Amino acid sequence: MENYTDILKKYWGYDSFRPLQREIIESAGLRRDTLALMPTGGGKSLTFQVPAMAKSGLCVVVTPLIALMNDQVENLKKREIPAVAIHSGMHNDQILIALDNAVYGAYKFMYVSPERLGTEMFQKKIVQTEVCLIAVDEAHCISQWGYDFRPAYLKIAEIRKLIPEAPVLALTATATPEVVDDIQNKLLFKEKNVFRKSFARPNLTYVVRVSENKEEQLVKILTNVPGTSVVYVRNRLKSKEIAEMLNEKGIRAEHFHAGLAPELKNAVQKRWTNSETRVIVATNAFGMGIDKPDVRTVVHIDLPDSLEAYFQEAGRAGRDEQRAYAVLLYNNSDAAKLKKRISDTFPEKSYILKVYDALGNYFEIGVGSGLDHTFAFDLADFCKSYGFSHLQAYNALKILQQAGYIDLTDEQDSASSVIFNVNKDELYNFKQTERQEKLIHVLLRSYTGLFTNPAYISEETIAARLNLKRQEVYETLTELSKEKIITYIPRRQTPFLTYTLERHDIKHILLGKNVYEDRLARYQKRVESVLEYAQEDKICRLKLLLAYLGQKDLAPCGKCDVCIKNNEKALAVSEFDVIKNEIEKLLTAEPQNIQNIIQNIGKNDRKVMECVRFLIDIGRIELDKMTMKLKLKKKQ
Ligand code: ADP
Ligand code: MG
């Protein structure tokens, strides 16, 4: 058996594994296909990183989140582990260099966005590479039954066939039972093999508040529960308005959504992470990869699309294992809003075809061509050019994605990158302006390996070092790029769109039952589950949520609004009176301290306490401050 603990200590400096990490690592280490279900923050990354370190060869990591990809690569590099990222935000030359280096064994980890897996270049190179493990992060994205299906994930099966020796380790924090099965099928597991860490988090309390005035209710919650908070809303404008409203009430808040400039996004996120801002009001674009431990409340003002998504978002509260609350605000108009979302999410088929046709014209792709072409895609500009509604066009594209015609990545921000196209001698011979010379100098000093590998750079940092403006740095980099000295890809904010099939005549576009009707039905079902959760008043919230995620037979949590109401009711009718009478009888004899009362009555402590509190509140008994005993108040 490999010594995984030594590896953990040597590279990460940790002394021991968290629950289930070792079991998953050992399973993957034995080359068994493995599916690991662990809540966010449970420590999934180490479960593929550690076994890969124990073997020779490359670990291919498939992940849809490009922003996090770069973070992970940087993290590994810091630990002297060679790693690289490959995604659609990169130039083909850059990708080719990285893949060639991989063949020669230059890296231990290669992070790949799923749409890259399908390309000929990737497939040609990967068969020449020694691969020890394929790790699939956010593995639920492979399932059509899941809430976040990404067709590009199906390419993983193609890769498996090309390198059949490499086992798969699939990881996710949300999967319903049918998705758990589907993941293993779609990833061609040799045999079923699932490790599941309970999703229950004892410190997190779920609450639904029915409220006609949600903003007022929000203020009340934030006043009652101090500490950091995330407030989720459905649209960008609302995120701004609610943040403003909170500031007016003296609660420091900022808003966040995908449309903010990358610099602003980073700044807002940082102020919140440092607790300079108490509340972040955000769309669901916020949260992936955020690891702030001391979030006390996550409040949803609008209903989410699915309980899987709700569970993910709510789960960002209380990572420090201290008491935290997930609150959903609900009222009668929500049901109608949710129904409207269904028709927005599934526009008519004829509309979808219109969007597809317009897209080809927009990118000037002829019918029969365009295969594997990737474009930076500005949805707003596209909609403006053709008069589409933003929301419906977006969802039409998503359906075309499901059908396999295009791939639309949601990434908003890929950092700027630079690689040199010339060697040192050629660089020396190039006649440079003074500013170019200084900039090249700083580049070479600040980033290593620029002659062989592209590096993500920060124009701001370079500007600060050169005492220039960001714009001047940008211009100089562009000059050098035009001279073909470097390849410079400036930071982009737009998502990328790839033609995964050549442009079809719309007569031949197939939107089959499996991409439209079936998915519509499942979407409706998911939405209904959300409504059921919001309207439920008998089953414990936690029980209901976890049953939905496949964890049955859980005891009621005793803390959610449903449990508390049920307890009160139960207590109110019979038991309460019994306990009340017993306390009164006991105190008629003589004053008692609270421990004595509890012991004498011998019932549930909390219920006795509740009853004592009630009797104090109604003025039936009182505390004698001298003796610290409770006594009956004399009847007036
Ligand atoms: P997940 O992907 O499951 O959401 P991560 O892999 O990002 O979680 O891990 C979350 C955090 O927990 C990271 O900061 C990681 O370094 C830390 N962590 C993971 N395993 C251990 C461990 N065995 N000991 C200490 N810290 C750990
Ligand atoms: Mg993770």
XYZ file of C-alpha atoms and ligand atoms in Angstrom:
664
model
C 0.000 0.000 0.000
C 1.299 3.448 -0.922
C 2.064 5.793 1.879
C -0.531 8.422 1.189
C -0.122 10.082 4.568
C 3.515 10.866 3.746
C 2.485 12.429 0.445
C -0.185 14.475 2.198
C 2.361 15.713 4.704
C 5.158 16.292 2.217
C 3.276 18.351 -0.360
C 0.353 19.815 1.544
C 1.666 19.894 5.073
C -1.499 18.289 6.510
C -1.209 15.592 9.174
C -4.293 13.530 8.536
C -7.059 12.852 6.085
C -10.589 14.082 6.473
C -13.449 11.578 6.681
C -13.668 9.408 3.563
C -10.681 11.009 1.807
C -8.457 7.989 2.481
C -11.059 5.480 1.273
C -11.506 7.370 -1.991
C -7.756 7.771 -2.466
C -7.147 4.069 -1.891
C -9.884 3.097 -4.318
C -8.463 5.359 -7.032
C -4.951 4.163 -6.121
C -6.067 0.588 -6.846
C -7.078 1.822 -10.318
C -10.757 1.273 -9.656
C -13.265 3.595 -11.281
C -14.624 5.621 -8.386
C -17.430 8.089 -7.779
C -17.061 10.291 -4.699
C -19.969 12.305 -3.301
C -18.807 14.869 -0.808
C -20.224 18.203 0.248
C -18.517 21.350 -0.974
C -15.490 22.098 1.133
C -15.185 18.410 2.038
C -11.777 18.236 0.373
C -12.407 16.611 -3.003
C -9.308 17.994 -4.749
C -6.900 16.062 -2.556
C -8.670 12.793 -3.346
C -7.313 12.854 -6.899
C -4.172 14.860 -6.238
C -2.765 12.511 -3.607
C -3.144 9.186 -5.511
C -1.783 10.821 -8.679
C 1.327 11.906 -6.779
C 1.890 8.280 -5.795
C 2.041 7.130 -9.411
C 4.021 7.948 -12.497
C 2.225 9.657 -15.362
C -0.140 12.547 -15.863
C -3.431 13.155 -14.075
C -5.974 14.726 -16.435
C -8.476 16.847 -14.513
C -11.700 17.749 -16.300
C -13.444 20.803 -14.882
C -15.880 23.346 -16.301
C -14.777 26.238 -14.133
C -11.983 28.021 -15.888
C -11.463 30.722 -13.288
C -10.915 28.043 -10.638
C -8.726 26.033 -12.973
C -6.067 28.707 -12.937
C -6.258 28.933 -9.153
C -5.738 25.213 -8.786
C -2.797 25.200 -11.178
C -1.168 28.081 -9.296
C -1.776 26.257 -6.039
C -0.011 23.142 -7.268
C 2.875 25.112 -8.719
C 3.364 26.731 -5.329
C 3.895 23.249 -3.929
C 6.482 22.541 -6.641
C 4.100 20.257 -8.489
C 4.188 20.919 -12.255
C 0.704 21.652 -13.593
C -0.937 23.295 -16.566
C -4.403 24.400 -17.679
C -5.921 24.005 -21.141
C -9.130 25.805 -22.097
C -10.874 27.605 -24.924
C -9.574 30.960 -23.744
C -6.135 29.976 -25.035
C -4.633 30.202 -28.493
C -4.140 27.003 -30.447
C -0.342 27.457 -30.433
C -0.392 27.728 -26.672
C -2.483 24.600 -26.355
C -0.225 22.664 -28.709
C 2.866 23.582 -26.711
C 1.222 22.479 -23.476
C 0.097 19.177 -24.995
C 3.546 18.492 -26.436
C 5.111 19.160 -23.078
C 2.649 16.741 -21.514
C 3.723 14.000 -23.906
C 7.292 14.471 -22.661
C 6.109 14.168 -19.080
C 6.533 17.805 -18.123
C 3.447 17.947 -15.912
C 1.849 15.976 -13.120
C -1.579 17.601 -13.557
C -3.352 18.900 -16.602
C -6.613 20.778 -16.054
C -8.809 20.648 -19.133
C -12.132 22.232 -19.938
C -14.489 19.550 -21.300
C -14.969 21.075 -24.741
C -11.211 20.710 -25.395
C -11.454 16.930 -25.011
C -13.282 16.564 -28.300
C -10.652 18.261 -30.424
C -8.457 16.220 -32.729
C -5.344 17.870 -31.375
C -6.114 16.853 -27.820
C -7.037 13.302 -28.730
C -3.916 12.806 -30.855
C -1.626 13.985 -28.077
C -3.303 12.262 -25.175
C -2.748 8.768 -26.640
C 0.985 9.510 -26.705
C 0.947 10.579 -23.061
C 1.256 8.339 -20.015
C -1.932 9.029 -18.062
C -2.341 7.632 -14.544
C -5.782 8.999 -13.686
C -8.698 10.913 -15.185
C -10.315 13.064 -12.523
C -13.739 14.462 -13.360
C -14.736 17.385 -11.165
C -18.400 18.528 -11.039
C -19.197 15.091 -12.446
C -22.976 15.689 -12.277
C -22.509 17.828 -15.419
C -22.308 14.613 -17.455
C -25.888 13.670 -16.667
C -28.836 14.825 -18.717
C -30.904 14.125 -15.636
C -28.967 16.626 -13.578
C -29.650 20.313 -13.252
C -26.450 21.382 -14.950
C -25.927 19.096 -17.942
C -23.011 20.039 -20.184
C -22.871 17.956 -23.374
C -19.109 18.424 -23.708
C -18.751 16.166 -20.678
C -19.847 13.245 -22.825
C -16.496 13.555 -24.612
C -14.894 12.022 -21.543
C -16.165 8.628 -22.693
C -14.272 9.115 -25.983
C -11.090 9.845 -24.079
C -11.576 6.777 -21.917
C -11.745 4.604 -25.014
C -8.511 6.134 -26.274
C -6.649 5.502 -23.030
C -8.469 2.517 -21.514
C -5.776 1.876 -18.898
C -6.429 5.083 -16.982
C -9.059 4.786 -14.235
C -11.641 7.509 -13.585
C -12.277 9.341 -10.347
C -15.517 11.322 -10.559
C -16.358 13.962 -7.946
C -19.475 15.913 -7.145
C -21.256 17.667 -4.300
C -24.765 17.272 -5.681
C -26.408 14.321 -7.291
C -29.835 12.760 -7.008
C -29.906 8.945 -7.002
C -30.673 8.743 -10.731
C -27.762 11.075 -11.445
C -25.424 8.908 -9.347
C -26.286 5.953 -11.587
C -26.095 7.982 -14.744
C -22.628 9.381 -13.937
C -21.217 5.866 -13.623
C -22.859 4.720 -16.852
C -21.835 7.726 -18.904
C -18.271 7.526 -17.624
C -18.143 3.823 -18.579
C -17.367 2.556 -15.079
C -16.069 -1.022 -15.175
C -18.138 -1.660 -12.052
C -20.308 0.408 -9.759
C -18.263 2.004 -7.006
C -19.601 4.927 -4.979
C -18.304 6.627 -1.841
C -20.792 8.897 -0.183
C -20.174 11.291 2.645
C -23.354 12.435 4.342
C -24.542 15.790 3.131
C -26.073 16.567 6.532
C -24.454 19.489 8.287
C -25.595 19.601 11.920
C -24.748 23.282 12.405
C -26.815 24.489 9.455
C -30.503 25.184 10.080
C -32.966 25.417 7.185
C -35.832 27.855 7.422
C -38.634 28.944 5.082
C -40.297 32.253 5.905
C -43.576 33.098 4.258
C -43.500 36.823 3.788
C -45.420 39.363 1.745
C -42.703 41.937 2.302
C -39.478 40.110 1.633
C -37.202 43.119 1.963
C -38.526 43.908 5.408
C -38.117 40.264 6.373
C -34.536 40.289 5.079
C -33.651 43.283 7.230
C -35.209 41.541 10.205
C -33.146 38.414 9.632
C -29.911 40.340 9.184
C -30.655 42.303 12.342
C -31.374 39.176 14.367
C -28.452 37.120 13.120
C -25.188 39.047 13.139
C -22.298 38.158 10.860
C -21.519 37.665 7.207
C -24.302 36.900 4.769
C -25.006 35.999 1.154
C -28.350 37.107 -0.259
C -29.353 35.446 -3.528
C -31.665 37.102 -6.041
C -32.639 36.193 -9.590
C -31.658 39.259 -11.540
C -28.836 41.720 -11.777
C -30.831 44.883 -11.279
C -32.425 43.496 -8.157
C -29.033 42.637 -6.682
C -28.101 46.305 -6.934
C -31.408 47.571 -5.545
C -31.405 45.284 -2.539
C -27.791 46.142 -1.726
C -28.718 49.843 -1.829
C -31.734 49.246 0.389
C -29.571 47.442 2.954
C -27.007 50.231 2.982
C -29.780 52.724 3.666
C -30.728 50.641 6.671
C -27.139 50.780 7.888
C -26.191 47.228 6.848
C -23.011 47.283 4.774
C -23.784 45.519 1.512
C -22.472 45.251 -2.041
C -23.893 43.572 -5.100
C -22.354 41.027 -7.437
C -23.338 39.541 -10.784
C -21.743 38.124 -13.926
C -22.042 41.427 -15.782
C -19.656 43.369 -13.541
C -16.178 44.138 -14.880
C -13.629 41.524 -13.735
C -11.670 44.052 -11.645
C -14.834 45.115 -9.866
C -15.903 41.539 -9.307
C -12.582 40.745 -7.703
C -12.686 43.848 -5.550
C -16.253 43.221 -4.348
C -15.484 39.606 -3.619
C -12.320 40.510 -1.752
C -14.000 43.116 0.444
C -16.610 40.548 1.371
C -14.047 37.811 2.001
C -12.109 40.188 4.267
C -15.364 41.012 6.077
C -15.154 44.692 5.118
C -18.538 44.205 3.486
C -20.992 42.280 5.594
C -23.549 41.248 3.004
C -23.115 40.337 -0.631
C -26.314 40.472 -2.686
C -25.747 38.304 -5.719
C -27.138 36.297 -8.576
C -26.201 32.640 -8.757
C -23.027 33.712 -10.587
C -21.569 34.163 -7.122
C -20.241 31.404 -4.960
C -18.436 28.707 -6.940
C -15.065 28.187 -5.340
C -15.712 30.724 -2.610
C -14.320 29.376 0.613
C -15.320 31.860 3.325
C -15.841 29.839 6.490
C -17.794 32.267 8.672
C -20.951 32.890 6.622
C -23.819 33.007 9.146
C -26.797 33.322 6.801
C -27.614 32.519 3.186
C -30.939 34.109 2.304
C -32.793 33.402 -0.935
C -35.171 36.183 -1.883
C -36.267 34.398 -5.047
C -36.845 30.692 -5.424
C -34.034 28.732 -7.076
C -34.641 26.488 -10.115
C -33.889 23.252 -8.337
C -33.265 21.842 -4.900
C -29.802 20.726 -6.040
C -28.905 24.327 -6.763
C -30.531 25.442 -3.523
C -28.557 22.905 -1.542
C -25.289 24.068 -3.121
C -26.007 27.736 -2.487
C -27.399 27.308 1.020
C -24.416 25.100 1.835
C -22.115 28.109 1.621
C -23.231 29.025 5.144
C -21.438 27.736 8.221
C -18.364 26.067 6.772
C -16.671 26.807 10.118
C -19.172 24.407 11.720
C -20.622 27.185 13.872
C -24.361 27.813 13.947
C -25.649 29.140 10.597
C -28.984 29.585 8.803
C -30.240 28.971 5.283
C -33.410 30.970 4.813
C -35.783 30.860 1.869
C -38.293 33.706 1.600
C -41.529 32.678 -0.003
C -44.915 34.113 -0.854
C -47.885 33.321 -3.038
C -46.677 35.173 -6.121
C -43.597 32.937 -6.310
C -45.466 29.995 -7.783
C -46.599 32.032 -10.784
C -43.100 33.453 -11.281
C -41.678 29.964 -11.282
C -44.167 28.860 -13.951
C -43.133 31.802 -16.136
C -39.534 30.702 -15.792
C -40.455 27.433 -17.449
C -41.575 29.114 -20.673
C -38.537 31.393 -20.644
C -36.216 28.442 -20.202
C -37.843 26.463 -23.008
C -38.698 28.828 -25.870
C -40.644 27.440 -28.846
C -38.676 25.195 -31.194
C -39.181 27.553 -34.151
C -37.641 30.332 -32.097
C -34.613 28.167 -31.298
C -34.033 27.504 -34.999
C -34.219 31.217 -35.716
C -31.543 31.854 -33.099
C -29.325 29.140 -34.584
C -29.594 30.569 -38.071
C -28.863 34.076 -36.865
C -25.818 32.796 -35.004
C -24.243 31.409 -38.181
C -24.835 34.701 -39.938
C -23.467 36.631 -36.994
C -20.166 34.723 -37.138
C -20.257 34.579 -40.953
C -20.038 30.795 -41.061
C -21.305 29.089 -44.191
C -23.547 26.044 -43.978
C -21.274 22.983 -43.847
C -18.337 24.738 -42.202
C -17.353 26.095 -38.800
C -16.586 22.778 -37.078
C -14.456 23.266 -33.944
C -14.334 27.027 -34.394
C -14.348 28.923 -31.131
C -15.429 32.524 -30.777
C -15.508 34.986 -27.943
C -19.245 35.542 -27.746
C -21.002 38.742 -26.816
C -24.588 37.719 -26.209
C -25.825 41.285 -25.720
C -24.393 42.357 -29.059
C -25.828 39.281 -30.775
C -29.295 39.940 -29.339
C -29.140 43.578 -30.331
C -28.168 42.710 -33.902
C -31.101 40.347 -34.366
C -33.694 41.700 -31.956
C -33.791 38.689 -29.641
C -34.730 38.777 -25.982
C -31.648 38.200 -23.890
C -33.115 35.505 -21.691
C -34.864 33.528 -24.405
C -31.917 33.687 -26.798
C -29.616 32.493 -24.055
C -31.880 29.572 -23.284
C -32.287 28.752 -26.968
C -28.495 28.536 -27.203
C -28.445 26.317 -24.145
C -30.874 23.938 -25.831
C -28.756 23.941 -28.994
C -25.883 23.082 -26.731
C -27.809 20.141 -25.294
C -28.519 19.015 -28.831
C -24.797 19.002 -29.506
C -24.570 21.713 -32.166
C -22.654 24.282 -30.177
C -20.947 24.666 -26.858
C -21.335 27.794 -24.817
C -19.035 28.202 -21.850
C -20.252 30.394 -19.065
C -16.840 31.649 -18.171
C -16.729 35.378 -17.750
C -13.143 36.027 -17.049
C -10.020 34.441 -18.374
C -6.839 36.189 -17.335
C -4.511 37.777 -19.866
C -1.694 35.558 -21.033
C 1.658 35.948 -22.744
C 4.129 33.583 -24.417
C 7.246 34.439 -26.432
C 7.280 33.346 -30.064
C 11.022 33.953 -30.483
C 13.997 32.550 -28.638
C 16.415 34.582 -26.557
C 18.802 35.305 -29.452
C 16.062 36.424 -31.769
C 14.713 38.592 -29.007
C 18.128 40.184 -28.654
C 18.210 41.015 -32.366
C 14.811 42.649 -32.332
C 14.994 46.429 -32.335
C 12.973 47.571 -29.367
C 11.719 50.892 -28.189
C 12.737 51.876 -24.711
C 9.326 51.077 -23.293
C 9.192 47.696 -25.040
C 12.612 46.848 -23.687
C 11.617 47.674 -20.133
C 8.409 45.746 -20.430
C 10.148 42.647 -21.818
C 12.587 42.875 -18.959
C 9.829 42.991 -16.352
C 7.940 40.169 -18.073
C 10.943 37.878 -18.023
C 11.704 38.760 -14.446
C 8.144 38.331 -13.174
C 7.067 35.164 -14.979
C 9.200 32.085 -15.488
C 9.322 29.815 -18.506
C 7.785 32.332 -20.902
C 9.735 30.932 -23.847
C 8.063 27.563 -23.579
C 4.823 28.070 -21.642
C 2.174 30.723 -21.725
C 1.798 32.504 -18.402
C -1.151 34.362 -17.006
C -0.105 37.922 -16.421
C -1.557 40.912 -14.708
C -1.309 44.205 -16.576
C -1.888 46.004 -13.281
C 1.123 44.414 -11.625
C 3.340 45.128 -14.603
C 2.074 48.701 -14.765
C 2.917 49.197 -11.098
C 6.428 47.821 -11.575
C 7.092 50.016 -14.609
C 5.352 53.041 -13.220
C 3.108 53.137 -16.278
C -0.643 53.250 -16.755
C -2.463 49.993 -17.382
C -3.491 51.268 -20.807
C 0.176 51.928 -21.719
C 1.130 48.394 -20.734
C -1.757 47.074 -22.797
C -0.629 49.117 -25.835
C 2.970 47.985 -25.548
C 1.947 44.333 -25.253
C -0.239 44.751 -28.330
C 2.705 46.276 -30.266
C 4.904 43.307 -29.383
C 2.125 40.944 -30.362
C 1.786 42.645 -33.767
C 5.544 42.279 -34.259
C 5.027 38.547 -33.520
C 7.543 38.737 -30.680
C 4.924 37.521 -28.240
C 1.418 36.116 -28.361
C -0.681 38.267 -26.090
C -4.268 37.390 -25.271
C -5.881 40.158 -23.261
C -8.246 39.302 -20.485
C -11.709 38.566 -21.735
C -15.047 38.862 -20.068
C -17.279 37.293 -22.643
C -18.134 33.623 -22.738
C -16.849 31.439 -25.554
C -18.938 29.721 -28.166
C -17.685 26.685 -30.061
C -19.268 24.994 -33.059
C -19.131 21.353 -32.017
C -20.726 20.392 -35.350
C -20.448 22.239 -38.641
C -23.213 24.772 -39.291
C -26.329 22.922 -40.386
C -29.168 24.054 -42.544
C -32.020 24.566 -40.091
C -34.056 22.017 -42.050
C -31.648 19.421 -40.670
C -31.483 20.614 -37.104
C -32.845 17.959 -34.841
C -34.315 18.964 -31.505
C -35.379 15.543 -30.388
C -37.550 14.463 -27.511
C -34.471 13.851 -25.387
C -33.195 17.412 -25.716
C -36.535 19.194 -25.576
C -39.662 17.453 -24.306
C -37.901 15.193 -21.819
C -35.794 17.979 -20.455
C -38.782 20.277 -20.219
C -40.585 17.624 -18.206
C -37.642 17.200 -15.883
C -37.273 20.940 -15.467
C -40.927 21.120 -14.500
C -40.412 18.350 -12.000
C -37.441 20.124 -10.453
C -39.360 23.361 -10.195
C -42.221 21.508 -8.548
C -39.843 20.041 -5.972
C -38.742 23.559 -5.106
C -42.367 24.596 -4.652
C -43.049 21.559 -2.511
C -40.091 22.411 -0.336
C -41.278 25.995 0.076
C -44.869 24.994 0.829
C -44.160 22.002 3.052
C -45.328 22.346 6.634
C -45.134 18.820 8.043
C -41.839 17.211 6.989
C -38.553 18.444 8.431
C -36.736 20.665 5.896
C -33.455 18.816 6.181
C -35.172 15.446 5.835
C -36.964 16.584 2.726
C -33.852 18.052 1.106
C -31.678 15.056 1.815
C -34.342 12.576 0.774
C -34.417 14.413 -2.545
C -30.665 13.921 -2.773
C -31.021 10.228 -2.013
C -30.281 10.132 1.697
C -33.285 8.471 3.289
C -34.260 7.570 6.844
C -32.833 10.649 8.450
C -34.215 11.771 11.813
C -35.901 15.180 11.876
C -33.333 17.897 12.564
C -35.338 19.407 15.431
C -34.198 22.906 14.467
C -35.816 23.927 11.207
C -39.015 25.962 11.189
C -41.145 22.867 10.528
C -39.621 20.899 13.422
C -39.977 23.808 15.792
C -43.586 24.361 14.833
C -44.340 20.677 15.194
C -42.698 20.552 18.608
C -44.616 23.579 19.758
C -47.861 22.115 18.600
C -47.172 18.791 20.202
C -46.074 20.456 23.364
C -48.977 22.865 23.344
C -51.722 20.245 23.459
C -51.061 17.537 25.949
C -47.534 17.354 27.235
C -47.283 21.019 27.944
C -50.185 20.936 30.377
C -48.823 17.855 32.108
C -45.409 19.419 32.600
C -46.957 22.705 33.694
C -49.027 20.994 36.373
C -46.064 19.036 37.648
C -43.901 22.147 37.923
C -46.629 23.960 39.813
C -47.100 21.026 42.175
C -43.378 20.809 42.799
C -43.060 24.515 43.526
C -46.097 24.560 45.797
C -44.130 22.314 48.148
C -41.007 24.498 48.112
C -38.846 26.651 45.773
C -36.452 24.642 43.619
C -33.495 25.385 41.438
C -33.826 24.568 37.777
C -31.695 21.395 37.858
C -33.938 19.952 40.532
C -37.046 20.700 38.557
C -35.641 18.997 35.464
C -34.526 15.979 37.456
C -37.792 15.633 39.320
C -39.968 15.792 36.259
C -37.717 13.476 34.260
C -39.013 14.572 30.864
C -37.196 16.085 27.878
C -35.008 18.898 29.323
C -35.750 21.324 26.563
C -39.497 20.920 26.924
C -39.328 21.451 30.671
C -37.213 24.558 30.097
C -39.688 25.845 27.559
C -42.470 25.354 30.041
C -40.539 27.098 32.831
C -39.908 30.013 30.507
C -43.597 30.116 29.672
C -44.594 30.161 33.329
C -42.139 32.994 33.995
C -43.449 34.906 30.989
C -47.050 34.679 32.145
C -45.996 35.674 35.666
C -46.931 32.381 37.295
C -43.462 31.719 38.705
C -40.388 33.841 39.342
C -36.691 33.533 40.086
C -35.560 34.436 43.580
C -32.318 36.304 42.900
C -30.918 35.600 46.381
C -31.331 31.835 46.423
C -31.373 31.371 42.615
C -34.449 29.192 43.104
C -37.718 29.338 41.236
C -40.842 29.904 43.268
C -44.543 30.345 42.698
C -45.726 33.921 42.545
C -48.423 34.669 45.012
C -51.745 34.956 43.256
C -52.985 38.521 43.385
P -14.154 20.600 -2.368
O -13.559 20.488 -3.744
O -14.668 19.303 -1.853
O -15.179 21.687 -2.272
P -11.497 21.399 -1.673
O -10.777 20.270 -2.281
O -11.460 22.688 -2.407
O -13.000 21.016 -1.368
O -10.950 21.570 -0.174
C -11.446 22.563 0.678
C -10.371 22.996 1.650
O -10.074 21.979 2.575
C -9.054 23.359 0.994
O -8.593 24.562 1.542
C -8.159 22.193 1.332
O -6.795 22.569 1.367
C -8.662 21.780 2.690
N -8.384 20.364 3.000
C -8.716 19.297 2.251
N -8.310 18.139 2.824
C -7.700 18.464 3.981
C -7.062 17.717 5.038
N -6.981 16.386 5.007
N -6.549 18.413 6.068
C -6.647 19.761 6.105
N -7.220 20.519 5.152
C -7.745 19.900 4.097
Mg -13.745 21.266 -5.641
